[in-house]
Short mmCIF file of C-alpha atoms and ligand atoms in Angstrom, two decimals:
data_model
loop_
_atom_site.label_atom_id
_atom_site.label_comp_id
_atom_site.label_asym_id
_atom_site.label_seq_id
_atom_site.Cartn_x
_atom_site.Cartn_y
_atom_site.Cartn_z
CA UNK O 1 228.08 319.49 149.38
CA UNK O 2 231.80 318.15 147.83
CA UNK O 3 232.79 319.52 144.94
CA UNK O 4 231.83 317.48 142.03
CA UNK O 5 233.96 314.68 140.98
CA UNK O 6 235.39 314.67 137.41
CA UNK O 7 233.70 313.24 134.80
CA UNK O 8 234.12 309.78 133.72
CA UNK O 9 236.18 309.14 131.07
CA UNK O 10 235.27 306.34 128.30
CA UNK O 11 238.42 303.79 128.50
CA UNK O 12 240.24 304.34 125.79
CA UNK O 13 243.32 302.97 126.65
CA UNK O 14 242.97 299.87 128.88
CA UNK O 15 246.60 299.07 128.94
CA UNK O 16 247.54 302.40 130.51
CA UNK O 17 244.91 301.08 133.37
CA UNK O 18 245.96 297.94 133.84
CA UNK O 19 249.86 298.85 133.78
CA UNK O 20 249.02 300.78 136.37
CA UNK O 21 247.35 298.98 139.12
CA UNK O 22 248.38 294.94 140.25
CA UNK O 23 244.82 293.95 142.07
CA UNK O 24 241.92 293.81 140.03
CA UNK O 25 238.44 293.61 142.45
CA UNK O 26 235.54 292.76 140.35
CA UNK O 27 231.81 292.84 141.63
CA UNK O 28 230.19 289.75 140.77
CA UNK O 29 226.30 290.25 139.24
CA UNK O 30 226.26 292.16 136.22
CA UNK O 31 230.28 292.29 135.96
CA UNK O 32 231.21 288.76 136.02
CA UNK O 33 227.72 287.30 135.12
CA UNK O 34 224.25 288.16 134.93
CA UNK O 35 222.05 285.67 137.30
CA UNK O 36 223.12 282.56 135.89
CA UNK O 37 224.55 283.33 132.88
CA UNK O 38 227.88 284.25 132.37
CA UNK O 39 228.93 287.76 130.36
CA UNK O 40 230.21 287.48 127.13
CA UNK O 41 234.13 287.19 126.91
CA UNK O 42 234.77 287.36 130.70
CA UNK O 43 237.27 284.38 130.91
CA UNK O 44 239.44 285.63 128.04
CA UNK O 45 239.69 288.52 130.19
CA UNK O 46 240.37 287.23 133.16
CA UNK O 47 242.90 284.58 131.36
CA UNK O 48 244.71 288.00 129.98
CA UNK O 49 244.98 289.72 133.56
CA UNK O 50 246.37 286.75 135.06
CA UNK O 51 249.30 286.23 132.21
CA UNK O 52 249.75 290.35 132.75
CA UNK O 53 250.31 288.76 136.55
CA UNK O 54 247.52 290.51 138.01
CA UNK O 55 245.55 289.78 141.28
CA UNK O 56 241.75 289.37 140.89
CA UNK O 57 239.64 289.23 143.74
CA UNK O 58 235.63 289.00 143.32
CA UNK O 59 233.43 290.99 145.60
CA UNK O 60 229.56 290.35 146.08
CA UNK O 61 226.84 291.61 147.93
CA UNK O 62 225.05 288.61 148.00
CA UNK O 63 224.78 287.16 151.17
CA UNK O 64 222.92 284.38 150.54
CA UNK O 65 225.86 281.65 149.39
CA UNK O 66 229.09 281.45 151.32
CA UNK O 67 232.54 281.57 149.53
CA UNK O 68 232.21 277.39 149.55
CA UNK O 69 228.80 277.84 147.54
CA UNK O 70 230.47 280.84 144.91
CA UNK O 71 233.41 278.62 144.28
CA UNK O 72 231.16 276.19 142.83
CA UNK O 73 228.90 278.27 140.46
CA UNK O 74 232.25 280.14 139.13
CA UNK O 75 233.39 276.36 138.07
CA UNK O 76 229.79 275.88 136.72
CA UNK O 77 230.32 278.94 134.61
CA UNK O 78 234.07 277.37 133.41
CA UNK O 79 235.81 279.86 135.57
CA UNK O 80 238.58 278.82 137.51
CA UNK O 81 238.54 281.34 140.72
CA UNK O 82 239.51 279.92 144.02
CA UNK O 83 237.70 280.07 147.56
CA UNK O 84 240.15 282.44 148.49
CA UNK O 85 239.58 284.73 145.83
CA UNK O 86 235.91 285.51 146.71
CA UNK O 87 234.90 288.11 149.35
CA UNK O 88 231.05 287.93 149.61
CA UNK O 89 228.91 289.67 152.01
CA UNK O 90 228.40 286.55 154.48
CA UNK O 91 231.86 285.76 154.64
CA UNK O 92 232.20 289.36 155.20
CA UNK O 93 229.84 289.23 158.24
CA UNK O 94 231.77 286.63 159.43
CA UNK O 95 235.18 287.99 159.35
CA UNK O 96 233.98 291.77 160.76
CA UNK O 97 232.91 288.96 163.91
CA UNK O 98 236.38 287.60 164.43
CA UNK O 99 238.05 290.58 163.74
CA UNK O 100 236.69 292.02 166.99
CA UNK O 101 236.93 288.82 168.49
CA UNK O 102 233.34 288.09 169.46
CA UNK O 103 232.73 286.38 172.12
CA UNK O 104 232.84 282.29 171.88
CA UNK O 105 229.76 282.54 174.64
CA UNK O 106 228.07 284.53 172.74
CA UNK O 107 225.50 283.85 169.57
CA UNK O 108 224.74 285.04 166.88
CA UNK O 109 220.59 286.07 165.59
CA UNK O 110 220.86 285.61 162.11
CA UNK O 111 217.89 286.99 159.94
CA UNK O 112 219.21 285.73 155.88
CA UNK O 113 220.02 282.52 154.06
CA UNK O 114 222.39 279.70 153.99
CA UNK O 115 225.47 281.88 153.42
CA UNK O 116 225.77 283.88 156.43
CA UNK O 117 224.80 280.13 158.12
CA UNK O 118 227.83 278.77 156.84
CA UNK O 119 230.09 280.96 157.31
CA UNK O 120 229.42 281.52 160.76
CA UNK O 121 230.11 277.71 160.75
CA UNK O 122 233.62 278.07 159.76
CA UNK O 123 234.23 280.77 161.40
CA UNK O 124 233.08 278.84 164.64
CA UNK O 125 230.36 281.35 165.86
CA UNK O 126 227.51 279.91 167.54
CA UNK O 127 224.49 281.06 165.71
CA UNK O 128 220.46 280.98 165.79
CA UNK O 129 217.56 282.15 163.34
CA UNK O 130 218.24 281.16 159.07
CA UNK O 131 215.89 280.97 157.06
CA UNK O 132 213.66 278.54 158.29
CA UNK O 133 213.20 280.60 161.54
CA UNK O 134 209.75 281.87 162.61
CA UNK O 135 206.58 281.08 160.86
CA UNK O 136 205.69 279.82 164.61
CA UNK O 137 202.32 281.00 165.90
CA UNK O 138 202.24 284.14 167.88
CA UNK O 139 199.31 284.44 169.57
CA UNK O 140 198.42 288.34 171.02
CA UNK O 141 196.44 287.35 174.06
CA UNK O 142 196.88 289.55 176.97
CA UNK O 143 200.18 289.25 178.74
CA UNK O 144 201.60 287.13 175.82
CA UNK O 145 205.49 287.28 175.59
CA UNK O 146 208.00 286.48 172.93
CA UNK O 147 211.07 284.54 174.35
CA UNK O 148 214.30 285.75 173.03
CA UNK O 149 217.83 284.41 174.15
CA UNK O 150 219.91 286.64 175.89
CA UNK O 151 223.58 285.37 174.79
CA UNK O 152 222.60 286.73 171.41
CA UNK O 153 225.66 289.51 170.78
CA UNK O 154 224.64 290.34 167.68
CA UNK O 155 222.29 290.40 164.68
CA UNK O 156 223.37 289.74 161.51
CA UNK O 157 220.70 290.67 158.62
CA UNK O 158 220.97 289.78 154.72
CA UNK O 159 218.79 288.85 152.23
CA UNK O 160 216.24 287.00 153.20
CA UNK O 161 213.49 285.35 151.12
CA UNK O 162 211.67 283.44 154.17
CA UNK O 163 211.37 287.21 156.01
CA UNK O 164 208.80 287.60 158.52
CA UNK O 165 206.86 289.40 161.41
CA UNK O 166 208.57 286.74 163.65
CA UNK O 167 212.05 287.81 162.74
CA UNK O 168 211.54 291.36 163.10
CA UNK O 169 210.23 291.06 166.76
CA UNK O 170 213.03 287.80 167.86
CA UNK O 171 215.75 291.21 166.67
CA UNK O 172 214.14 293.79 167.43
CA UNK O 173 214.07 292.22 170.98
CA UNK O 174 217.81 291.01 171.06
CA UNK O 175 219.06 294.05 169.79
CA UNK O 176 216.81 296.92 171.92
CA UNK O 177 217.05 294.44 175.32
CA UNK O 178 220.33 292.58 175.18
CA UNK O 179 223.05 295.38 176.67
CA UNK O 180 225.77 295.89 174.10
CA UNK O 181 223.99 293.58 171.01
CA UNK O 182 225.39 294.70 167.59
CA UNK O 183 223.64 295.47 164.45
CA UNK O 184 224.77 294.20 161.28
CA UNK O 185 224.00 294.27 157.73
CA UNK O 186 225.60 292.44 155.18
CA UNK O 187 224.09 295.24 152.57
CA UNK O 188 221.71 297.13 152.04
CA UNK O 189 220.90 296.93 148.19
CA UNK O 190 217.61 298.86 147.94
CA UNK O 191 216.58 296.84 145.21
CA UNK O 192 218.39 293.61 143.06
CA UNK O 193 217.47 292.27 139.51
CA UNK O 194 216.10 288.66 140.87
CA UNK O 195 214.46 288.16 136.98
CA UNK O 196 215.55 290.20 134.34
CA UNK O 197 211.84 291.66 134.03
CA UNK O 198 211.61 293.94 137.18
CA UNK O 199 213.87 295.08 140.23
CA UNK O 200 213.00 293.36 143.11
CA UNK O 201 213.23 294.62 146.65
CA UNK O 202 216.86 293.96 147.78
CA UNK O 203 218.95 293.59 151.44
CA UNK O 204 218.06 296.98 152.20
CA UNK O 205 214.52 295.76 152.85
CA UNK O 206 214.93 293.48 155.52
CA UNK O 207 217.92 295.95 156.72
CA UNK O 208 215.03 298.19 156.84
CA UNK O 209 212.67 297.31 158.61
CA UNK O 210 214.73 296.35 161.45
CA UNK O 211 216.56 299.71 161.95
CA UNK O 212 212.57 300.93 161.53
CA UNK O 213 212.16 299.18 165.25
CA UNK O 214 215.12 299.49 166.50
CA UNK O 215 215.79 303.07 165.81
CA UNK O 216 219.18 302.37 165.55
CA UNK O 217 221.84 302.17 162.20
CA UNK O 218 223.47 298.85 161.71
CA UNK O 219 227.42 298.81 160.65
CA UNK O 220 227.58 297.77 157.42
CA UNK O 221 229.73 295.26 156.03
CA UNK O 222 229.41 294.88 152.50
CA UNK O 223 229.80 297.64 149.47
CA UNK O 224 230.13 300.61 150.03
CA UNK O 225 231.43 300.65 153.75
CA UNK O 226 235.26 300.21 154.24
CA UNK O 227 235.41 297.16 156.33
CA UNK O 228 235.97 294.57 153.35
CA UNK O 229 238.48 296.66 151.67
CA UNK O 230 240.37 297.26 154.74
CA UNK O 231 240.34 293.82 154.82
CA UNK O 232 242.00 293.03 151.64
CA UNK O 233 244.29 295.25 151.43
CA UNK O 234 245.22 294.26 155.10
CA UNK O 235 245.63 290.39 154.09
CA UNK O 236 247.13 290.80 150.29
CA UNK O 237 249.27 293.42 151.67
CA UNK O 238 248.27 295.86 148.80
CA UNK O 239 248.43 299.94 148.45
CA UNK O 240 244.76 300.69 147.82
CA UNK O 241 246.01 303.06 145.22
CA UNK O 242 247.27 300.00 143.20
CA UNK O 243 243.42 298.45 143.10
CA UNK O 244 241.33 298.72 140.74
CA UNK O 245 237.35 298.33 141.61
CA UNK O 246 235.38 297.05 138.45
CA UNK O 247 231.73 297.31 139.20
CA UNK O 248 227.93 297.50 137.64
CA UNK O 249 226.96 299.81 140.40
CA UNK O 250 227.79 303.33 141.52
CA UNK O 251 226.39 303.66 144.79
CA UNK O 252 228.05 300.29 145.84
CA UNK O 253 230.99 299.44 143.47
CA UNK O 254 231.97 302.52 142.62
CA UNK O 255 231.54 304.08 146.38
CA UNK O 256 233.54 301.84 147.64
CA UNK O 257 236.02 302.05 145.40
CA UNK O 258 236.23 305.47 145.85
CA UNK O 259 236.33 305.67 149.48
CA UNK O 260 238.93 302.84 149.53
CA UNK O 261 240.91 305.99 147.62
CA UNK O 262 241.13 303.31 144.63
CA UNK O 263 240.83 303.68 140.81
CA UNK O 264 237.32 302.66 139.61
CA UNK O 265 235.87 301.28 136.04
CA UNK O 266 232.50 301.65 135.66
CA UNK O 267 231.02 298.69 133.22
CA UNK O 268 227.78 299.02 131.59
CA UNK O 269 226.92 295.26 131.47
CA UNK O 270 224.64 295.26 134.60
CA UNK O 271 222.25 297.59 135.64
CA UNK O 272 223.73 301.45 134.90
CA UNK O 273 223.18 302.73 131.59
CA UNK O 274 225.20 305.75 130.41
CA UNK O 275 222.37 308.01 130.87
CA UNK O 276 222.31 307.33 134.71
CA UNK O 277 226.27 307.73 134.61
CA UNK O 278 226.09 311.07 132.92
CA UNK O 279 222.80 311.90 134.62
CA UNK O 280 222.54 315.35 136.41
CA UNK O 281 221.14 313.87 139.82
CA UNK O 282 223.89 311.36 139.63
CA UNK O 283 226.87 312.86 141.96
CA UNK O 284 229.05 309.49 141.86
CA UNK O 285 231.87 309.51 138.64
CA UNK O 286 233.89 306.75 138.11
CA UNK O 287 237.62 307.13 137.12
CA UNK O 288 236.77 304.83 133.44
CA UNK O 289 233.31 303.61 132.25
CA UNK O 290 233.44 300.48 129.47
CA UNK O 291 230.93 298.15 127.76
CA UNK O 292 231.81 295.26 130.37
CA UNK O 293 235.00 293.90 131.81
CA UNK O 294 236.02 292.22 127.66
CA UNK O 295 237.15 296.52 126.74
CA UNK O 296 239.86 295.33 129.34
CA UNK O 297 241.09 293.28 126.69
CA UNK O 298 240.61 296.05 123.30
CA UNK O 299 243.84 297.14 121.96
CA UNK O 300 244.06 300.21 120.96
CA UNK O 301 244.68 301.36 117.40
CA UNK O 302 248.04 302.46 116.41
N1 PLP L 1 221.86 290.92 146.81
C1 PLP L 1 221.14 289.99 146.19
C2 PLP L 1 220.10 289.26 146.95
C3 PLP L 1 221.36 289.68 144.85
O1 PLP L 1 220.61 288.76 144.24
C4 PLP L 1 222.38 290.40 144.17
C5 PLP L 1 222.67 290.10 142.77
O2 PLP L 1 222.38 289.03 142.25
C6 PLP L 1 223.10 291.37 144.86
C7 PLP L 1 222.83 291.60 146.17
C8 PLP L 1 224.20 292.16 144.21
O3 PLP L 1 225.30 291.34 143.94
P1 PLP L 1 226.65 291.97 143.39
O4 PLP L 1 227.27 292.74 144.51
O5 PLP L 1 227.46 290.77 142.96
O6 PLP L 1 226.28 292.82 142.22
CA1 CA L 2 226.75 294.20 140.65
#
């Protein structure tokens, strides 16, 4: 095992952090807001990085709205964050797709919600599956066959709400019978916090059980695998030592912060107390932890 990573230290001088980095990447749930209410004193913050001339760029997990759909419930919550700003998991599927230049004859199997659907769209991928797929009666009389379409290229899989049997065998089929068909998750969040009252099962699930078929390990495009930070620093032209990666969770946010070789604030306004920070079976140390993203703003005592 790596040596363990220092300690994380309790941000005690926010200035001295923000001086020294000029892209801020905040997570989304838990950072920026909590379901569908916003955190307490998030846009002063924000407003106060942006004077200081600071890039912010939002990151999400969440593959089930498209960048379109995020720009709308950050003006809902009286934020004022542009399309361009937001990296979410479906636009992130979408962009790992044109990066390798995919096919245009080829389609796409698409086991999640609207997001990944729409950003495909723009994107101009051809695409099957969504949400509404499956459901269709499959009936196990001898010799029965399930049809699958062999221009599908790749599997995309996100959340998915609507999840069934159907959609496990249509890409379990594409991805074991069509020759070179990729595998790719959006996340794989083993759980997510749906209602405040429970974790429910997350990305990961559906991710899951289609790796359980396939035998195989998709390529993963959201936190924590490199691709969308590659990405950013690739289009903003930015050192990834001059990012900072604000998240709620350390074995997405802070990960991939850490292997983007960035510096990392842990907030406690989402779904890691300090007892799982400083716990013994925890192995992943943030460079700062804080209450939430508003200690940005603290001035400290002179
Ligand atoms: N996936 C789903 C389905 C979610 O509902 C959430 C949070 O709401 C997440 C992932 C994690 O989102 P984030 O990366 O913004 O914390
Ligand atoms: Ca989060």
């Amino acid at each position: 095992p790596a040596a363990a990573a220092a300690a994380a230290q309790p941000l005690l001088n926010p200035d001295e952090l923000i001086d020294s980095v000029e892209t801020f990447i905040f997570d989304c749930d838990g950072v920026i807001w909590k379901g569908d209410s916003l955190i307490d004193g998030v846009p002063q913050t924000l407003d106060m990085l942006r004077s200081k001339g600071k890039r912010l760029v939002f990151v999400t997990n969440n593959s089930t709205k498209s960048r379109k759909q995020y720009g709308k419930k950050f003006e809902t919550l009286g934020l004022t964050v542009s399309e361009e700003e937001i990296f979410a998991s479906s636009f992130a599927a979408a962009a790992y797709l044109k990066s390798i230049d995919f096919p245009k004859d080829k389609k796409v199997y698409v086991v999640g919600e609207d997001g990944i659907l729409k950003e495909l769209q723009l994107a101009g991928i051809q695409y099957l599956g969504g949400p509404d797929d499956g459901g269709k009666n499959i009936e196990l009389k001898p010799g029965y066959l399930m049809e699958h379409d062999e221009s599908v290229g790749a599997v995309v899989v996100g959340f998915d709400r609507y999840f069934n049997y159907y959609k496990i065998q249509y890409a379990t089929l594409c991805i074991r019978e069509n020759p070179g068909c990729l595998f790719i998750a959006t996340n794989r969040d083993a759980v997510t916090h749906l209602t405040d009252a429970q974790e429910w099962a997350g990305g990961g699930s559906m991710v899951g059980a289609i790796s359980g078929s396939t035998q195989r390990e998709p390529l993963v495009v959201g936190k924590p695998s490199t691709f969308m930070m590659d990405y950013l620093a690739t289009k903003f032209g930015i050192l990834k030592s001059q990012i900072c990666m604000v998240g709620d969770r350390l074995d997405t946010d802070i990960l991939f912060g850490r292997n983007g070789g960035c510096k990392t604030l842990l907030v406690l306004s989402g779904v890691t107390s300090l007892s799982m920070l400083q716990s013994p079976n925890n192995s992943i140390q943030p460079d700062f932890y804080a209450r939430g993203i508003s200690d940005l703003s603290l001035k400290v005592a002179s």
